[in-house]
Amino acid sequence: MSKKEWPLWEIFIRGQHGLNHRHVGSLHAPDAEMAINHARDVYTRRKEGVSIWVVPSSEITASSPSDKGPLFDPAESKVYRHPTFFDIPDEVGHM
Amino acid sequence: MYAQMIKSEKSNETPEELAAFQARIDRGERIEPKEWMPEGYRKTLIRQIGQHAHSEIVGQLPEGNWVTRAPTLERKAILLAKVQDEAGHGLYLYSACETLGVSRDELFEKLHSGAMKYSSIFNYPTLTWADMGAVGWLVDGAAIMNQVPLQRTSYGPYARAMIRICKEESFHQRQGYSVMMKMAQGTEAQKAMAQDALNRFWYPALMMFGPSDAESVHSEQNMAWKIKINSNDELRQRFVNETVPQAHYLGLTVPDENLKFNEETGNWDFSQPDWTEFFEVLKGNGPCNEERLGARRKAWDDGEWFRDGLSAYAEKSAARRAAVAAE
């Protein structure tokens, strides 16, 4: 068994031109260049992408599951942020 | 390609904690890596996903056996693509497993030491080209039967890996059936080869679902946690119902004298595989257990200098970049 484990990388793929990169999974690689090579083999075997980002997993800061309430609940009562909250009479036409 | 006979682990949490967790699962919520989960849930998943990952990786070996001897360049390229997919599936699953707090190298080590298992099916040899057909058609077919419901499993990373895998697995089964069709429509000798492959792989494929678990406490717990969705017997019956007509289309005979359509239940009645053989193979006494594990260990050990070389190169270039930045 190799003493040294390769670090973990998070992989983001842009599916088509004009779309955001999206997180697709993670993989191990010794460095960023190899991470891109591996990501190509593991996540784009069927033309799933036109661009790859790799980020060391250790560099990701995530919100804690226990903060879910304080972070996201305040938005619940603010339905007026959606356009459908306001009734516009049909006579006004498309808005 | 998946896990068999997963024992569920005991949990030490309070009944309240366990009930709250169970309620989340019953509501259909997905459990994500950093969220609270009972220790038993975590350990059982490591065992199940790990075994599943190992099966994908070891599953490359019986097929790799025919890459250099495929009958045409196209068949060779297709087989190579399938074997490459299996490697990918293994990697998705190891990643999912790692989110539960175990490293991939640890999992490798447990595979190589025999502490963790892989599916019994890969301890059978692939003797002829028709076996590539039978493996794709029956083995991948049985795997799909199990994996499709697992796309709805309660652990988020596992479910997402399963979705990705199922998309690709369908290619595997269809390419296998296409090999079988070609062989079954060929010369008498080729047809005999196809029949022989079906004869040898039928019962081992039925074994992939594991022995009947109708009475098993482990199955009950794992089903409550939604890391097992259907009983082994249920999936096996579904597989037989789907596969028998496919065999008939090929003009091949399923090697079971008791195979008979049951008008009442709408199912095909069939004979159980030899479960003594199954337990022997699981214990390590199958025809290819030693060969498979030997090949895995050799690949891991022989690759060590290369893995270390890449690490050394990565360290050197990082140091070089740091030195340039400091100037």
Coordinates of C-alpha atoms in Angstrom, one line a residue:
Chain A
M1 CA 0.0 0.0 0.0
S2 CA 1.3 3.4 -1.0
K3 CA 2.0 5.4 2.1
K4 CA 0.8 8.6 0.6
E5 CA -2.8 9.1 -0.5
W6 CA -3.5 11.4 -3.4
P7 CA -5.6 14.4 -2.4
L8 CA -9.3 14.7 -3.3
W9 CA -10.5 17.1 -5.9
E10 CA -14.0 18.4 -6.6
I11 CA -14.9 18.3 -10.3
F12 CA -17.1 20.9 -12.1
I13 CA -18.1 20.4 -15.8
R14 CA -19.6 22.9 -18.2
G15 CA -22.0 20.8 -20.2
Q16 CA -22.5 23.1 -23.1
H17 CA -21.3 26.6 -24.1
G18 CA -23.4 29.2 -22.3
L19 CA -24.2 27.0 -19.3
N20 CA -22.6 27.2 -15.8
H21 CA -20.0 24.7 -14.6
R22 CA -21.8 22.2 -12.4
H23 CA -20.5 20.0 -9.7
V24 CA -20.4 16.4 -10.9
G25 CA -18.4 14.6 -8.3
S26 CA -14.9 14.1 -6.9
L27 CA -11.8 12.1 -7.5
H28 CA -8.2 11.6 -6.3
A29 CA -5.2 12.9 -8.2
P30 CA -1.6 14.0 -7.3
D31 CA -2.0 17.5 -8.7
A32 CA -4.3 19.8 -10.6
E33 CA -3.1 18.8 -14.0
M34 CA -3.7 15.1 -13.3
A35 CA -7.0 15.9 -11.8
I36 CA -8.1 17.4 -15.1
N37 CA -6.8 14.3 -17.0
H38 CA -8.7 12.0 -14.6
A39 CA -11.8 14.1 -14.7
R40 CA -11.8 13.8 -18.5
D41 CA -11.7 10.0 -18.2
V42 CA -14.2 9.7 -15.3
Y43 CA -16.8 12.3 -16.1
T44 CA -16.8 13.1 -19.8
R45 CA -16.6 9.7 -21.6
R46 CA -19.9 10.5 -23.4
K47 CA -19.3 14.1 -24.4
E48 CA -20.8 15.5 -21.2
G49 CA -18.6 18.6 -21.2
V50 CA -16.8 21.4 -23.0
S51 CA -14.8 22.6 -20.0
I52 CA -13.5 21.3 -16.7
W53 CA -12.7 23.0 -13.3
V54 CA -10.9 21.1 -10.6
V55 CA -10.7 22.4 -7.0
P56 CA -9.0 20.8 -4.0
S57 CA -11.8 19.5 -1.8
S58 CA -9.9 20.8 1.2
E59 CA -10.4 24.4 -0.1
I60 CA -14.2 24.1 -0.1
T61 CA -16.0 25.8 2.8
A62 CA -19.5 24.5 3.3
S63 CA -22.4 25.8 5.4
S64 CA -23.2 23.6 8.3
P65 CA -26.4 21.4 8.1
S66 CA -27.4 22.9 11.5
D67 CA -27.4 26.4 10.1
K68 CA -30.1 25.5 7.6
G69 CA -32.8 27.2 9.6
P70 CA -31.1 30.6 10.3
L71 CA -29.7 30.7 6.7
F72 CA -32.7 29.8 4.7
D73 CA -35.9 30.2 6.7
P74 CA -36.0 34.0 6.5
A75 CA -36.8 33.7 2.7
E76 CA -39.9 31.7 3.5
S77 CA -42.0 34.7 4.5
K78 CA -41.0 36.9 1.6
V79 CA -43.3 35.6 -1.1
Y80 CA -43.6 39.1 -2.5
R81 CA -40.1 38.6 -4.0
H82 CA -41.8 36.5 -6.7
P83 CA -43.6 38.3 -9.6
T84 CA -46.7 36.1 -9.3
F85 CA -47.4 37.7 -5.9
F86 CA -48.9 40.7 -7.6
D87 CA -52.2 40.4 -9.5
I88 CA -52.2 42.6 -12.6
P89 CA -55.6 42.9 -14.3
D90 CA -55.9 41.3 -17.7
E91 CA -56.8 44.6 -19.3
V92 CA -53.3 45.8 -18.6
G93 CA -51.9 43.2 -20.9
H94 CA -48.6 41.3 -20.6
M95 CA -46.2 42.5 -18.0
Chain B
M1 CA -22.3 -5.5 -10.3
Y2 CA -23.3 -4.9 -6.7
A3 CA -23.4 -5.9 -3.1
Q4 CA -24.7 -9.2 -1.7
M5 CA -25.9 -10.1 1.8
I6 CA -25.2 -6.8 3.6
K7 CA -25.4 -7.2 7.4
S8 CA -26.8 -4.1 9.1
E9 CA -24.7 -2.7 12.0
K10 CA -26.1 -1.9 15.4
S11 CA -26.5 1.7 16.5
N12 CA -25.9 3.1 20.0
E13 CA -28.0 6.2 19.6
T14 CA -31.1 7.1 21.8
P15 CA -34.5 5.9 20.6
E16 CA -35.5 9.6 20.1
E17 CA -32.5 10.3 17.8
L18 CA -33.2 7.1 15.8
A19 CA -36.9 7.9 15.5
A20 CA -36.2 11.4 14.3
F21 CA -33.8 10.0 11.7
Q22 CA -36.3 7.3 10.6
A23 CA -38.9 10.0 10.2
R24 CA -36.7 11.9 7.8
I25 CA -36.2 8.8 5.7
D26 CA -39.9 8.0 5.8
R27 CA -40.7 11.6 4.5
G28 CA -38.5 10.7 1.6
E29 CA -35.7 13.2 2.5
R30 CA -32.2 12.4 1.3
I31 CA -29.4 12.1 3.9
E32 CA -26.3 14.1 3.0
P33 CA -22.7 13.5 4.1
K34 CA -22.3 16.0 7.0
E35 CA -25.7 15.5 8.5
W36 CA -26.4 13.5 11.6
M37 CA -26.8 9.7 11.0
P38 CA -26.8 6.7 13.3
E39 CA -23.5 4.9 13.4
G40 CA -25.1 1.7 12.2
Y41 CA -26.5 3.5 9.1
R42 CA -23.0 4.9 8.3
K43 CA -21.2 1.6 8.8
T44 CA -23.7 -0.5 6.9
L45 CA -23.5 2.0 4.0
I46 CA -19.7 1.8 4.0
R47 CA -20.0 -2.0 3.7
Q48 CA -22.6 -1.9 1.0
I49 CA -21.2 0.9 -1.2
G50 CA -17.6 -0.4 -0.7
Q51 CA -18.6 -3.9 -1.7
H52 CA -20.5 -2.5 -4.7
A53 CA -17.4 -0.4 -5.7
H54 CA -15.1 -3.5 -5.4
S55 CA -17.5 -5.5 -7.6
E56 CA -17.2 -2.9 -10.3
I57 CA -13.4 -2.9 -10.1
V58 CA -13.0 -6.7 -9.9
G59 CA -15.7 -7.0 -12.6
Q60 CA -13.2 -5.6 -15.1
L61 CA -11.0 -8.7 -14.9
P62 CA -13.2 -11.4 -16.5
E63 CA -13.9 -9.1 -19.4
G64 CA -10.4 -7.7 -19.7
N65 CA -9.6 -11.4 -20.4
W66 CA -11.2 -11.0 -23.9
V67 CA -10.1 -7.5 -24.9
T68 CA -7.1 -8.8 -26.9
R69 CA -9.1 -11.6 -28.5
A70 CA -12.3 -9.9 -29.5
P71 CA -13.4 -11.1 -32.9
T72 CA -13.4 -7.7 -34.6
L73 CA -11.8 -4.3 -34.1
E74 CA -15.3 -2.8 -33.4
R75 CA -16.1 -5.4 -30.8
K76 CA -12.8 -4.8 -29.2
A77 CA -13.3 -1.1 -29.0
I78 CA -16.8 -1.6 -27.5
L79 CA -15.5 -4.1 -24.9
L80 CA -12.7 -1.7 -24.0
A81 CA -15.3 1.1 -23.5
K82 CA -17.4 -1.1 -21.3
V83 CA -14.4 -2.1 -19.2
Q84 CA -13.5 1.5 -18.9
D85 CA -17.1 2.3 -17.7
E86 CA -16.7 -0.3 -14.9
A87 CA -13.6 1.5 -13.7
G88 CA -15.6 4.8 -13.7
H89 CA -18.5 3.1 -11.8
G90 CA -16.0 1.9 -9.2
L91 CA -14.6 5.4 -8.9
Y92 CA -18.1 7.1 -8.5
L93 CA -18.9 4.6 -5.7
Y94 CA -15.6 4.9 -3.9
S95 CA -16.2 8.7 -3.9
A96 CA -19.6 8.2 -2.4
C97 CA -18.2 5.8 0.2
E98 CA -15.5 8.3 1.1
T99 CA -18.1 10.9 2.1
L100 CA -18.9 8.5 5.0
G101 CA -15.4 8.9 6.5
V102 CA -13.4 6.1 5.0
S103 CA -10.5 6.6 2.5
R104 CA -10.3 4.9 -0.8
D105 CA -6.9 3.5 0.0
E106 CA -8.3 2.0 3.2
L107 CA -11.1 0.4 1.1
F108 CA -8.5 -1.0 -1.4
E109 CA -6.6 -2.5 1.4
K110 CA -9.7 -4.2 2.8
L111 CA -10.4 -5.6 -0.6
H112 CA -6.9 -6.9 -1.0
S113 CA -6.7 -8.5 2.4
G114 CA -10.1 -10.2 1.9
A115 CA -11.7 -8.2 4.7
M116 CA -14.3 -6.9 2.3
K117 CA -16.0 -8.9 -0.4
Y118 CA -17.1 -8.3 -4.0
S119 CA -19.9 -10.0 -5.9
S120 CA -19.7 -13.8 -6.2
I121 CA -20.3 -13.7 -9.9
F122 CA -16.8 -12.5 -10.8
N123 CA -15.2 -15.7 -9.4
Y124 CA -16.5 -17.6 -12.5
P125 CA -14.2 -17.8 -15.5
T126 CA -14.9 -16.4 -19.0
L127 CA -14.0 -19.3 -21.3
T128 CA -15.2 -18.2 -24.7
W129 CA -16.2 -15.1 -26.6
A130 CA -19.9 -16.0 -26.0
D131 CA -19.2 -15.4 -22.3
M132 CA -18.8 -11.7 -23.1
G133 CA -22.3 -11.8 -24.4
A134 CA -23.7 -13.8 -21.5
V135 CA -21.9 -11.5 -19.0
G136 CA -23.3 -8.3 -20.5
W137 CA -26.8 -9.7 -21.0
L138 CA -27.2 -11.6 -17.7
V139 CA -24.7 -10.2 -15.2
D140 CA -25.2 -6.5 -16.2
G141 CA -28.9 -7.3 -16.6
A142 CA -29.1 -8.6 -13.0
A143 CA -27.1 -5.6 -11.8
I144 CA -29.5 -3.2 -13.4
M145 CA -32.4 -4.9 -11.8
N146 CA -30.9 -4.1 -8.4
Q147 CA -29.5 -0.7 -9.3
V148 CA -32.5 1.0 -10.8
P149 CA -34.4 1.0 -7.4
L150 CA -31.3 2.1 -5.6
Q151 CA -31.5 5.4 -7.5
R152 CA -34.1 6.2 -4.8
T153 CA -31.9 5.1 -1.9
S154 CA -31.9 7.4 1.1
Y155 CA -28.2 8.4 1.1
G156 CA -27.7 11.3 -1.4
P157 CA -24.2 10.5 -2.7
Y158 CA -25.1 6.8 -3.3
A159 CA -28.3 7.7 -5.1
R160 CA -26.5 10.2 -7.3
A161 CA -23.8 7.6 -8.2
M162 CA -26.5 5.1 -9.0
I163 CA -28.3 7.5 -11.4
R164 CA -25.0 8.0 -13.3
I165 CA -24.3 4.3 -13.3
C166 CA -27.7 3.2 -14.5
K167 CA -27.5 5.5 -17.5
E168 CA -24.3 3.8 -18.6
E169 CA -25.2 0.2 -17.6
S170 CA -28.0 -0.1 -20.2
F171 CA -25.3 0.1 -22.9
H172 CA -23.6 -2.8 -21.2
Q173 CA -26.6 -5.1 -21.2
R174 CA -27.5 -4.3 -24.8
Q175 CA -24.0 -4.8 -26.1
G176 CA -24.0 -8.2 -24.4
Y177 CA -27.3 -9.2 -25.9
S178 CA -26.1 -8.0 -29.3
V179 CA -23.1 -10.4 -29.0
M180 CA -25.5 -13.2 -28.0
M181 CA -27.7 -12.5 -31.1
K182 CA -24.8 -12.6 -33.4
M183 CA -23.6 -15.9 -31.9
A184 CA -27.1 -17.4 -31.8
Q185 CA -27.6 -16.6 -35.5
G186 CA -24.2 -17.9 -36.5
T187 CA -23.0 -21.4 -37.4
E188 CA -24.0 -24.5 -35.4
A189 CA -20.7 -24.3 -33.4
Q190 CA -21.3 -20.6 -32.6
K191 CA -24.8 -21.3 -31.5
A192 CA -23.6 -24.1 -29.3
M193 CA -21.1 -21.7 -27.7
A194 CA -23.9 -19.2 -26.9
Q195 CA -25.9 -22.0 -25.4
D196 CA -22.9 -23.2 -23.3
A197 CA -22.4 -19.6 -22.1
L198 CA -26.0 -19.4 -21.0
N199 CA -25.8 -22.8 -19.3
R200 CA -22.8 -21.7 -17.2
F201 CA -23.9 -18.2 -16.3
W202 CA -27.6 -18.7 -15.6
Y203 CA -27.4 -20.0 -12.0
P204 CA -24.4 -17.7 -11.0
A205 CA -26.5 -14.8 -12.3
L206 CA -29.5 -15.9 -10.2
M207 CA -27.1 -16.1 -7.2
M208 CA -26.2 -12.4 -7.7
F209 CA -29.4 -11.5 -5.9
G210 CA -28.3 -13.4 -2.8
P211 CA -30.3 -16.1 -0.9
S212 CA -33.8 -15.5 0.1
D213 CA -34.0 -12.8 2.7
A214 CA -37.7 -12.9 3.5
E215 CA -36.9 -13.7 7.2
S216 CA -33.7 -11.7 7.6
V217 CA -33.5 -9.0 10.3
H218 CA -30.7 -7.3 8.4
S219 CA -32.9 -6.9 5.4
E220 CA -35.7 -5.5 7.5
Q221 CA -33.4 -2.8 9.0
N222 CA -31.8 -2.0 5.7
M223 CA -35.2 -1.7 4.0
A224 CA -36.4 0.7 6.8
W225 CA -33.3 2.8 6.1
K226 CA -34.0 2.6 2.4
I227 CA -30.6 1.4 1.5
K228 CA -32.3 -1.8 0.3
I229 CA -35.5 -1.3 -1.6
N230 CA -36.7 -4.7 -2.7
S231 CA -36.3 -8.2 -1.3
N232 CA -33.8 -10.6 -3.0
D233 CA -36.6 -13.0 -4.1
E234 CA -38.6 -10.1 -5.6
L235 CA -35.7 -8.9 -7.7
R236 CA -34.7 -12.5 -8.8
Q237 CA -38.3 -13.2 -9.9
R238 CA -38.3 -9.9 -11.9
F239 CA -35.0 -10.8 -13.5
V240 CA -36.3 -14.3 -14.5
N241 CA -39.5 -12.9 -15.9
E242 CA -37.6 -10.4 -18.0
T243 CA -34.8 -12.7 -19.2
V244 CA -36.7 -15.9 -20.2
P245 CA -38.5 -14.3 -23.2
Q246 CA -35.1 -12.8 -24.2
A247 CA -33.6 -16.3 -24.2
H248 CA -36.4 -17.6 -26.2
Y249 CA -35.9 -14.9 -28.8
L250 CA -32.3 -16.0 -29.2
G251 CA -33.6 -19.6 -29.7
L252 CA -31.6 -20.7 -26.6
T253 CA -32.8 -23.0 -23.8
V254 CA -32.7 -21.8 -20.2
P255 CA -30.9 -24.7 -18.3
D256 CA -33.8 -25.4 -15.9
E257 CA -36.2 -28.3 -16.4
N258 CA -38.7 -26.8 -13.9
L259 CA -38.9 -23.5 -15.8
K260 CA -42.6 -23.0 -16.5
F261 CA -44.9 -20.0 -16.9
N262 CA -47.4 -19.8 -14.1
E263 CA -50.7 -18.6 -15.4
E264 CA -52.0 -17.8 -12.0
T265 CA -49.2 -15.6 -10.7
G266 CA -48.1 -14.3 -14.1
N267 CA -44.5 -15.3 -13.1
W268 CA -42.1 -17.8 -14.5
D269 CA -41.5 -20.6 -11.9
F270 CA -37.9 -21.6 -11.8
S271 CA -35.3 -23.7 -9.8
Q272 CA -33.2 -22.1 -7.1
P273 CA -29.4 -22.1 -7.7
D274 CA -27.2 -24.3 -5.6
W275 CA -26.8 -22.2 -2.4
T276 CA -24.1 -24.4 -1.1
E277 CA -22.0 -23.5 -4.1
F278 CA -22.8 -19.8 -3.5
F279 CA -21.5 -19.9 0.1
E280 CA -18.4 -21.7 -1.0
V281 CA -17.7 -19.1 -3.6
L282 CA -18.3 -16.4 -1.1
K283 CA -15.9 -18.1 1.3
G284 CA -13.2 -17.9 -1.3
N285 CA -13.5 -21.3 -2.9
G286 CA -14.9 -20.4 -6.3
P287 CA -13.1 -21.3 -9.5
C288 CA -11.3 -17.9 -9.8
N289 CA -11.2 -16.3 -6.4
E290 CA -7.5 -16.5 -6.0
E291 CA -6.8 -15.4 -9.6
R292 CA -9.0 -12.3 -9.3
L293 CA -7.6 -11.1 -5.9
G294 CA -4.1 -12.0 -7.1
A295 CA -4.6 -9.8 -10.2
R296 CA -5.9 -6.9 -8.0
R297 CA -3.0 -7.1 -5.6
K298 CA -0.4 -7.3 -8.3
A299 CA -1.9 -4.3 -10.1
W300 CA -1.9 -2.3 -6.9
D301 CA 1.7 -3.3 -5.8
D302 CA 3.2 -3.0 -9.3
G303 CA 1.6 0.5 -9.6
E304 CA 3.1 1.8 -6.4
W305 CA 6.3 3.2 -7.8
F306 CA 4.2 5.1 -10.4
R307 CA 1.7 6.5 -7.9
D308 CA 4.6 7.6 -5.7
G309 CA 6.4 9.1 -8.8
L310 CA 3.4 11.2 -9.6
S311 CA 3.2 12.4 -5.9
A312 CA 6.9 13.2 -5.9
Y313 CA 6.5 15.2 -9.1
A314 CA 3.5 17.1 -7.7
E315 CA 5.4 18.0 -4.6
K316 CA 8.5 19.2 -6.6
S317 CA 6.4 21.3 -8.9
A318 CA 4.5 22.8 -6.0
A319 CA 7.8 23.7 -4.3
R320 CA 9.1 25.2 -7.6
R321 CA 6.0 27.3 -7.9
A322 CA 6.3 28.5 -4.3
A323 CA 10.0 29.4 -4.9
V324 CA 9.1 31.4 -8.0
A325 CA 6.3 33.2 -6.1
A326 CA 8.6 34.1 -3.3
E327 CA 11.2 35.8 -5.6

